[in-house]
Amino acid sequence: MKKIMITIFLICFAINTYQAFNINNCIEDIKVKDLNSKDLLHYIKENNLSDKLMQVCSSDICSNINLANLERDIKDFISRNLNYLKNKDKEHSLEAELKGFRIEKLLINSCD
């Protein structure tokens, strides 16, 4: 009986490990060149990323995105980044507020 329990445990462990590796293979890192925070939501919708987006990163901050609350999470990300910039450099934060700040990369789920 003890051998059966150990065998079942090892099989479950192997299945979970396999699934974890497959999830990591589904994450695609998109490096964007000329994208700023003012155009981010439009870029996501235009490139049909709204159902795949997992994370948005600027040069300083990354934020996880919940697909059910996409617009709210993007607004929160922008707000958090602007607050961070205000604490770091007032002049740079004013420019970022008016013109937007650079978006470095987007992480998407490419397995769907």
mmCIF file of C-alpha atoms in Angstrom:
data_model
loop_
_atom_site.group_PDB
_atom_site.id
_atom_site.type_symbol
_atom_site.label_atom_id
_atom_site.label_comp_id
_atom_site.label_asym_id
_atom_site.label_seq_id
_atom_site.Cartn_x
_atom_site.Cartn_y
_atom_site.Cartn_z
ATOM 1 C CA MET A 1 0.000 0.000 0.000
ATOM 2 C CA LYS A 2 2.853 2.336 0.820
ATOM 3 C CA LYS A 3 4.408 1.786 -2.653
ATOM 4 C CA ILE A 4 1.116 2.647 -4.345
ATOM 5 C CA MET A 5 0.819 5.914 -2.397
ATOM 6 C CA ILE A 6 4.402 6.885 -3.245
ATOM 7 C CA THR A 7 3.823 6.034 -6.925
ATOM 8 C CA ILE A 8 0.648 8.166 -7.035
ATOM 9 C CA PHE A 9 2.478 11.051 -5.362
ATOM 10 C CA LEU A 10 5.347 10.877 -7.878
ATOM 11 C CA ILE A 11 2.944 10.768 -10.829
ATOM 12 C CA CYS A 12 1.062 13.825 -9.520
ATOM 13 C CA PHE A 13 4.357 15.642 -8.961
ATOM 14 C CA ALA A 14 5.515 14.847 -12.508
ATOM 15 C CA ILE A 15 2.241 16.098 -14.012
ATOM 16 C CA ASN A 16 2.393 19.370 -12.037
ATOM 17 C CA THR A 17 6.010 19.926 -13.031
ATOM 18 C CA TYR A 18 5.165 19.345 -16.698
ATOM 19 C CA GLN A 19 2.281 21.840 -16.526
ATOM 20 C CA ALA A 20 4.498 24.445 -14.858
ATOM 21 C CA PHE A 21 7.060 24.175 -17.647
ATOM 22 C CA ASN A 22 4.346 24.472 -20.302
ATOM 23 C CA ILE A 23 2.981 27.647 -18.697
ATOM 24 C CA ASN A 24 6.446 29.234 -18.854
ATOM 25 C CA ASN A 25 6.675 28.390 -22.571
ATOM 26 C CA CYS A 26 3.449 30.294 -23.185
ATOM 27 C CA ILE A 27 4.767 33.647 -22.007
ATOM 28 C CA GLU A 28 5.961 35.856 -24.846
ATOM 29 C CA ASP A 29 7.897 39.051 -24.235
ATOM 30 C CA ILE A 30 7.043 41.813 -26.730
ATOM 31 C CA LYS A 31 9.564 44.649 -26.798
ATOM 32 C CA VAL A 32 7.897 47.782 -28.166
ATOM 33 C CA LYS A 33 9.860 50.690 -29.614
ATOM 34 C CA ASP A 34 7.732 53.799 -29.945
ATOM 35 C CA LEU A 35 4.951 53.229 -27.445
ATOM 36 C CA ASN A 36 4.114 55.562 -24.611
ATOM 37 C CA SER A 37 1.516 55.506 -21.871
ATOM 38 C CA LYS A 38 -0.855 57.811 -23.760
ATOM 39 C CA ASP A 39 -1.180 55.292 -26.618
ATOM 40 C CA LEU A 40 -0.996 52.076 -24.580
ATOM 41 C CA LEU A 41 -4.685 51.164 -24.435
ATOM 42 C CA HIS A 42 -5.166 51.981 -28.122
ATOM 43 C CA TYR A 43 -2.108 49.842 -29.021
ATOM 44 C CA ILE A 44 -3.458 46.890 -27.008
ATOM 45 C CA LYS A 45 -6.861 47.021 -28.700
ATOM 46 C CA GLU A 46 -5.432 47.658 -32.179
ATOM 47 C CA ASN A 47 -3.116 44.629 -31.961
ATOM 48 C CA ASN A 48 -5.762 42.324 -30.426
ATOM 49 C CA LEU A 49 -3.795 41.852 -27.212
ATOM 50 C CA SER A 50 -6.670 42.589 -24.841
ATOM 51 C CA ASP A 51 -7.387 38.888 -24.218
ATOM 52 C CA LYS A 52 -3.698 37.853 -23.989
ATOM 53 C CA LEU A 53 -2.007 40.619 -21.996
ATOM 54 C CA MET A 54 -0.462 39.550 -18.696
ATOM 55 C CA GLN A 55 1.947 42.320 -17.739
ATOM 56 C CA VAL A 56 2.979 45.839 -18.796
ATOM 57 C CA CYS A 57 6.433 47.276 -18.048
ATOM 58 C CA SER A 58 7.950 50.723 -18.242
ATOM 59 C CA SER A 59 11.616 51.326 -17.559
ATOM 60 C CA ASP A 60 10.965 51.495 -13.808
ATOM 61 C CA ILE A 61 7.777 49.585 -12.980
ATOM 62 C CA CYS A 62 5.999 46.425 -14.133
ATOM 63 C CA SER A 63 2.370 45.682 -13.393
ATOM 64 C CA ASN A 64 0.244 42.558 -13.744
ATOM 65 C CA ILE A 65 -2.931 43.009 -15.756
ATOM 66 C CA ASN A 66 -6.251 41.333 -15.033
ATOM 67 C CA LEU A 67 -8.073 40.838 -18.332
ATOM 68 C CA ALA A 68 -11.466 41.345 -16.700
ATOM 69 C CA ASN A 69 -10.387 44.828 -15.566
ATOM 70 C CA LEU A 70 -8.074 45.760 -18.423
ATOM 71 C CA GLU A 71 -8.823 49.475 -18.651
ATOM 72 C CA ARG A 72 -8.801 49.975 -14.888
ATOM 73 C CA ASP A 73 -5.517 48.066 -14.485
ATOM 74 C CA ILE A 74 -3.883 50.111 -17.259
ATOM 75 C CA LYS A 75 -5.045 53.354 -15.606
ATOM 76 C CA ASP A 76 -3.711 52.107 -12.245
ATOM 77 C CA PHE A 77 -0.371 51.218 -13.851
ATOM 78 C CA ILE A 78 -0.081 54.697 -15.379
ATOM 79 C CA SER A 79 -1.055 56.361 -12.111
ATOM 80 C CA ARG A 80 1.421 54.282 -10.097
ATOM 81 C CA ASN A 81 4.202 55.043 -12.567
ATOM 82 C CA LEU A 82 3.465 58.785 -12.500
ATOM 83 C CA ASN A 83 3.505 58.772 -8.688
ATOM 84 C CA TYR A 84 6.831 56.974 -8.757
ATOM 85 C CA LEU A 85 8.236 59.542 -11.183
ATOM 86 C CA LYS A 86 6.955 62.433 -9.015
ATOM 87 C CA ASN A 87 8.917 61.077 -6.070
ATOM 88 C CA LYS A 88 11.981 60.551 -8.229
ATOM 89 C CA ASP A 89 12.140 63.741 -10.340
ATOM 90 C CA LYS A 90 9.482 66.465 -10.436
ATOM 91 C CA GLU A 91 10.487 67.886 -13.829
ATOM 92 C CA HIS A 92 10.555 64.475 -15.515
ATOM 93 C CA SER A 93 7.198 63.586 -13.947
ATOM 94 C CA LEU A 94 5.541 66.707 -15.385
ATOM 95 C CA GLU A 95 6.812 65.841 -18.844
ATOM 96 C CA ALA A 96 5.615 62.238 -18.406
ATOM 97 C CA GLU A 97 2.207 63.462 -17.310
ATOM 98 C CA LEU A 98 1.826 65.700 -20.369
ATOM 99 C CA LYS A 99 3.463 63.583 -23.075
ATOM 100 C CA GLY A 100 3.362 60.122 -21.510
ATOM 101 C CA PHE A 101 6.187 57.843 -20.491
ATOM 102 C CA ARG A 102 7.836 55.065 -22.480
ATOM 103 C CA ILE A 103 6.479 51.520 -22.338
ATOM 104 C CA GLU A 104 9.368 49.040 -22.565
ATOM 105 C CA LYS A 105 7.656 45.666 -22.953
ATOM 106 C CA LEU A 106 4.425 43.713 -22.803
ATOM 107 C CA LEU A 107 4.140 40.131 -21.594
ATOM 108 C CA ILE A 108 1.416 38.105 -23.276
ATOM 109 C CA ASN A 109 0.080 34.572 -23.065
ATOM 110 C CA SER A 110 0.815 33.130 -26.507
ATOM 111 C CA CYS A 111 -0.699 29.667 -25.942
ATOM 112 C CA ASP A 112 -4.379 30.582 -26.188
#
